[in-house]
Amino acid sequence: STTIKKLYREHESFEDKQVKLSGWIRTLRSSKSFGFIELNDGTFFKNAQIVFDEALSNFKEIEKLPISTSITVEGKVVLTPNAKQPFEIKADNIIVEGTSSSDYPLQKKKHSFEYLRTIAHLRPRSNTFSAVFRVRSLAAFAIHKFFQERGFVYVNSPIITGSDCEGAGQMFRVTTLDLDNLPRTQDGQIDVKEDFFGKTTSLTVSGQLEAEVFALSFRNVYTFGPTFRAENSNTPRHAAEFWMIEPEIAFAELKDDMELAEDMVKYIINYVMENAPEEMEFFNNFIDNTLFDRLNNVVNSEFGHVTYTEAIEILKKSGQQFEYPVEWGIDLQTEHERYLTEKVFKKPVFVTDYPKKIKAFYMRLNDDNKTVAAMDLLVPGVGEIIGGSQREERLDVLERRIKELGMDVKDYWWYLELRKYGGTKHAGFGLGFERMIMYLTGMSNIRDVIPFPRTPGNAEF
Ligand code: 4AD
Ligand code: MG
């Protein structure tokens, strides 16, 4: 048996050949003596057209099959150079593998993405989601390929962790306790000190600290795994569970970090454009018709650079009414980020050197003592897709920062030892994988680029 993907890619070599395909009926129409099936076999974004007629012994059964029935077709490939599809298959045998009920929810009419979220178990069968999840898979591969080609070592950072990398208090606690039967003191108070085999643990918000460990022995490393944030934010860009790619490079500064990020983003776009042309065309035609222009612009341009302080000035002078007022010291909100990248730079832009007050403890303090060597990459349509920094490699400065933020140096003893034993300047960043997929596809809600999104009120599947 062959696949629809192979037939599309090599249809000429299949001319008049006998093939066997298994898949699901996407559409079926028939008249008295013949009919057409659009068959999808899961291997390709597009369907194969099957032509069948009365010569089939089970013609009467086949012509009444509901959408989504799974079938196996044997027949001859006929090239159709003037038709929409380059070939069709003239069936001489169709076997029903599994029937479908006529109330199948994905009928031909277009459904809203909101509705499709409620049927996350069926939506991968729709055109849009078939394209999204294929691109997601390819992009993941492209990322591994990019780093592996450059000799980076892939590190698996732990999911369950004892440290809070971002210090933002957004961690999901992990516990072995039976929450319905918590240990109590004699006067009925809850009596819990440690909840995971003698330790307080949570789901990781970032694999960065562990990536730093490995960067200081392998030089160039990256993580690629799930991360978790217990933030109750209902935005199209935040999920409680998302995947992050976190490279970490030793003997490197912020400038090297940004170069790596820019190369990576361009590489992913090029790879996906080249290897998923049908899916990308679909996105450009039906989801966002500025997509190709935008992506072409990205791969052919040099990303912009602006310091946080300059960005604040630009925003203040813009004359734009922002919902959240602009002042030096604020954390840039999505509206500010999008204004900068969409209206001012009209391409991806790195914002650097943020106030230390709004950034994490590990970022390298600049000489002004007010800002840190941080960078965020903002892109049109999405806003922040990358957050990174040069790391504080000076032991005394780092200890001071940790204390300043009210954290306990004891909790970071191993992290501090990296500075004690052969520390060096190093840097890294985190790419939000889902935000990258949104950027690649033009999809505007993070719930629609995750197979089973975890957002407030969304954990059914
Ligand atoms: O900016 P963040 O919080 O940076 C870090 O976690 C660093 N430790 C990364 C590093 O330097 N190694 O997160 C990095 C990226 C963001 O730019 C964003 O794309 C994504 O992760 N992100 C989220 N994506 C979806 N839902 C959320 N709740 C996200 N929070 C962050
Ligand atoms: Mg960030």
PDB file of N, CA, C and O in Angstrom, residues 166-197:
ATOM      1  N   GLU A 166      12.061  31.669  37.649  1.00  0.00           N
ATOM      2  CA  GLU A 166      11.666  33.043  37.331  1.00  0.00           C
ATOM      3  C   GLU A 166      11.321  33.852  38.577  1.00  0.00           C
ATOM      4  O   GLU A 166      11.136  35.058  38.505  1.00  0.00           O
ATOM      5  N   GLY A 167      11.190  33.171  39.711  1.00  0.00           N
ATOM      6  CA  GLY A 167      10.882  33.864  40.958  1.00  0.00           C
ATOM      7  C   GLY A 167       9.580  34.623  40.910  1.00  0.00           C
ATOM      8  O   GLY A 167       9.391  35.614  41.607  1.00  0.00           O
ATOM      9  N   ALA A 168       8.673  34.190  40.050  1.00  0.00           N
ATOM     10  CA  ALA A 168       7.431  34.935  39.887  1.00  0.00           C
ATOM     11  C   ALA A 168       6.275  34.296  40.649  1.00  0.00           C
ATOM     12  O   ALA A 168       5.143  34.749  40.586  1.00  0.00           O
ATOM     13  N   GLY A 169       6.586  33.234  41.388  1.00  0.00           N
ATOM     14  CA  GLY A 169       5.557  32.596  42.201  1.00  0.00           C
ATOM     15  C   GLY A 169       4.400  32.021  41.415  1.00  0.00           C
ATOM     16  O   GLY A 169       3.261  32.048  41.861  1.00  0.00           O
ATOM     17  N   GLN A 170       4.708  31.527  40.230  1.00  0.00           N
ATOM     18  CA  GLN A 170       3.624  30.994  39.391  1.00  0.00           C
ATOM     19  C   GLN A 170       3.739  29.492  39.241  1.00  0.00           C
ATOM     20  O   GLN A 170       3.532  28.956  38.173  1.00  0.00           O
ATOM     21  N   MET A 171       4.095  28.816  40.327  1.00  0.00           N
ATOM     22  CA  MET A 171       4.378  27.398  40.186  1.00  0.00           C
ATOM     23  C   MET A 171       3.221  26.521  40.636  1.00  0.00           C
ATOM     24  O   MET A 171       2.541  26.820  41.613  1.00  0.00           O
ATOM     25  N   PHE A 172       3.025  25.442  39.926  1.00  0.00           N
ATOM     26  CA  PHE A 172       2.080  24.403  40.339  1.00  0.00           C
ATOM     27  C   PHE A 172       2.807  23.508  41.330  1.00  0.00           C
ATOM     28  O   PHE A 172       3.836  22.913  40.990  1.00  0.00           O
ATOM     29  N   ARG A 173       2.281  23.369  42.530  1.00  0.00           N
ATOM     30  CA  ARG A 173       2.924  22.493  43.504  1.00  0.00           C
ATOM     31  C   ARG A 173       2.703  21.034  43.118  1.00  0.00           C
ATOM     32  O   ARG A 173       1.638  20.665  42.626  1.00  0.00           O
ATOM     33  N   VAL A 174       3.718  20.240  43.372  1.00  0.00           N
ATOM     34  CA  VAL A 174       3.613  18.801  43.148  1.00  0.00           C
ATOM     35  C   VAL A 174       3.659  18.144  44.521  1.00  0.00           C
ATOM     36  O   VAL A 174       4.534  18.444  45.328  1.00  0.00           O
ATOM     37  N   THR A 175       2.705  17.285  44.785  1.00  0.00           N
ATOM     38  CA  THR A 175       2.659  16.714  46.114  1.00  0.00           C
ATOM     39  C   THR A 175       2.294  15.237  46.096  1.00  0.00           C
ATOM     40  O   THR A 175       1.590  14.773  45.201  1.00  0.00           O
ATOM     41  N   THR A 176       2.816  14.515  47.080  1.00  0.00           N
ATOM     42  CA  THR A 176       2.437  13.117  47.243  1.00  0.00           C
ATOM     43  C   THR A 176       1.361  12.984  48.328  1.00  0.00           C
ATOM     44  O   THR A 176       0.930  11.896  48.642  1.00  0.00           O
ATOM     45  N   LEU A 177       0.962  14.115  48.881  1.00  0.00           N
ATOM     46  CA  LEU A 177      -0.022  14.074  49.960  1.00  0.00           C
ATOM     47  C   LEU A 177      -1.415  13.757  49.421  1.00  0.00           C
ATOM     48  O   LEU A 177      -1.758  14.125  48.302  1.00  0.00           O
ATOM     49  N   ASP A 178      -2.197  13.104  50.235  1.00  0.00           N
ATOM     50  CA  ASP A 178      -3.596  12.891  49.913  1.00  0.00           C
ATOM     51  C   ASP A 178      -4.360  14.134  50.380  1.00  0.00           C
ATOM     52  O   ASP A 178      -4.595  14.334  51.563  1.00  0.00           O
ATOM     53  N   LEU A 179      -4.692  14.990  49.435  1.00  0.00           N
ATOM     54  CA  LEU A 179      -5.259  16.295  49.802  1.00  0.00           C
ATOM     55  C   LEU A 179      -6.604  16.172  50.520  1.00  0.00           C
ATOM     56  O   LEU A 179      -7.026  17.079  51.223  1.00  0.00           O
ATOM     57  N   ASP A 180      -7.274  15.025  50.323  1.00  0.00           N
ATOM     58  CA  ASP A 180      -8.549  14.833  51.018  1.00  0.00           C
ATOM     59  C   ASP A 180      -8.344  14.371  52.460  1.00  0.00           C
ATOM     60  O   ASP A 180      -9.283  14.342  53.252  1.00  0.00           O
ATOM     61  N   ASN A 181      -7.135  13.952  52.761  1.00  0.00           N
ATOM     62  CA  ASN A 181      -6.846  13.445  54.108  1.00  0.00           C
ATOM     63  C   ASN A 181      -5.537  14.001  54.613  1.00  0.00           C
ATOM     64  O   ASN A 181      -4.605  13.260  54.914  1.00  0.00           O
ATOM     65  N   LEU A 182      -5.441  15.312  54.702  1.00  0.00           N
ATOM     66  CA  LEU A 182      -4.188  15.937  55.104  1.00  0.00           C
ATOM     67  C   LEU A 182      -3.894  15.639  56.570  1.00  0.00           C
ATOM     68  O   LEU A 182      -4.807  15.573  57.390  1.00  0.00           O
ATOM     69  N   PRO A 183      -2.627  15.431  56.868  1.00  0.00           N
ATOM     70  CA  PRO A 183      -2.282  15.224  58.274  1.00  0.00           C
ATOM     71  C   PRO A 183      -2.633  16.459  59.114  1.00  0.00           C
ATOM     72  O   PRO A 183      -2.455  17.587  58.650  1.00  0.00           O
ATOM     73  N   ARG A 184      -3.169  16.232  60.283  1.00  0.00           N
ATOM     74  CA  ARG A 184      -3.601  17.352  61.140  1.00  0.00           C
ATOM     75  C   ARG A 184      -2.916  17.247  62.498  1.00  0.00           C
ATOM     76  O   ARG A 184      -2.624  16.153  62.955  1.00  0.00           O
ATOM     77  N   THR A 185      -2.745  18.396  63.119  1.00  0.00           N
ATOM     78  CA  THR A 185      -2.275  18.385  64.495  1.00  0.00           C
ATOM     79  C   THR A 185      -3.471  18.057  65.386  1.00  0.00           C
ATOM     80  O   THR A 185      -4.608  17.999  64.912  1.00  0.00           O
ATOM     81  N   GLN A 186      -3.217  17.908  66.690  1.00  0.00           N
ATOM     82  CA  GLN A 186      -4.308  17.531  67.602  1.00  0.00           C
ATOM     83  C   GLN A 186      -5.443  18.545  67.613  1.00  0.00           C
ATOM     84  O   GLN A 186      -6.600  18.187  67.742  1.00  0.00           O
ATOM     85  N   ASP A 187      -5.069  19.832  67.426  1.00  0.00           N
ATOM     86  CA  ASP A 187      -6.156  20.819  67.422  1.00  0.00           C
ATOM     87  C   ASP A 187      -6.708  21.088  66.010  1.00  0.00           C
ATOM     88  O   ASP A 187      -7.339  22.111  65.763  1.00  0.00           O
ATOM     89  N   GLY A 188      -6.439  20.146  65.103  1.00  0.00           N
ATOM     90  CA  GLY A 188      -7.122  20.205  63.813  1.00  0.00           C
ATOM     91  C   GLY A 188      -6.453  21.035  62.728  1.00  0.00           C
ATOM     92  O   GLY A 188      -6.969  21.130  61.616  1.00  0.00           O
ATOM     93  N   GLN A 189      -5.311  21.631  63.051  1.00  0.00           N
ATOM     94  CA  GLN A 189      -4.616  22.421  62.016  1.00  0.00           C
ATOM     95  C   GLN A 189      -3.932  21.498  61.001  1.00  0.00           C
ATOM     96  O   GLN A 189      -3.479  20.411  61.354  1.00  0.00           O
ATOM     97  N   ILE A 190      -3.882  21.974  59.779  1.00  0.00           N
ATOM     98  CA  ILE A 190      -3.159  21.202  58.760  1.00  0.00           C
ATOM     99  C   ILE A 190      -1.679  21.162  59.127  1.00  0.00           C
ATOM    100  O   ILE A 190      -1.086  22.178  59.468  1.00  0.00           O
ATOM    101  N   ASP A 191      -1.096  19.991  59.071  1.00  0.00           N
ATOM    102  CA  ASP A 191       0.265  19.789  59.553  1.00  0.00           C
ATOM    103  C   ASP A 191       1.147  19.287  58.420  1.00  0.00           C
ATOM    104  O   ASP A 191       1.441  18.104  58.309  1.00  0.00           O
ATOM    105  N   VAL A 192       1.514  20.210  57.538  1.00  0.00           N
ATOM    106  CA  VAL A 192       2.332  19.821  56.384  1.00  0.00           C
ATOM    107  C   VAL A 192       3.557  20.700  56.301  1.00  0.00           C
ATOM    108  O   VAL A 192       3.452  21.921  56.265  1.00  0.00           O
ATOM    109  N   LYS A 193       4.709  20.114  56.280  1.00  0.00           N
ATOM    110  CA  LYS A 193       5.912  20.902  56.080  1.00  0.00           C
ATOM    111  C   LYS A 193       6.527  20.627  54.715  1.00  0.00           C
ATOM    112  O   LYS A 193       6.898  21.517  53.986  1.00  0.00           O
ATOM    113  N   GLU A 194       6.610  19.360  54.402  1.00  0.00           N
ATOM    114  CA  GLU A 194       7.178  19.000  53.113  1.00  0.00           C
ATOM    115  C   GLU A 194       6.190  18.092  52.411  1.00  0.00           C
ATOM    116  O   GLU A 194       5.509  17.319  53.045  1.00  0.00           O
ATOM    117  N   ASP A 195       6.139  18.229  51.084  1.00  0.00           N
ATOM    118  CA  ASP A 195       5.094  17.453  50.425  1.00  0.00           C
ATOM    119  C   ASP A 195       5.583  16.542  49.309  1.00  0.00           C
ATOM    120  O   ASP A 195       4.805  15.958  48.599  1.00  0.00           O
ATOM    121  N   PHE A 196       6.879  16.424  49.122  1.00  0.00           N
ATOM    122  CA  PHE A 196       7.335  15.452  48.124  1.00  0.00           C
ATOM    123  C   PHE A 196       8.561  14.740  48.665  1.00  0.00           C
ATOM    124  O   PHE A 196       9.678  15.178  48.493  1.00  0.00           O
ATOM    125  N   PHE A 197       8.318  13.641  49.334  1.00  0.00           N
ATOM    126  CA  PHE A 197       9.401  12.858  49.920  1.00  0.00           C
ATOM    127  C   PHE A 197      10.397  13.751  50.659  1.00  0.00           C
ATOM    128  O   PHE A 197      11.596  13.718  50.419  1.00  0.00           O
TER     129      PHE A 197
END
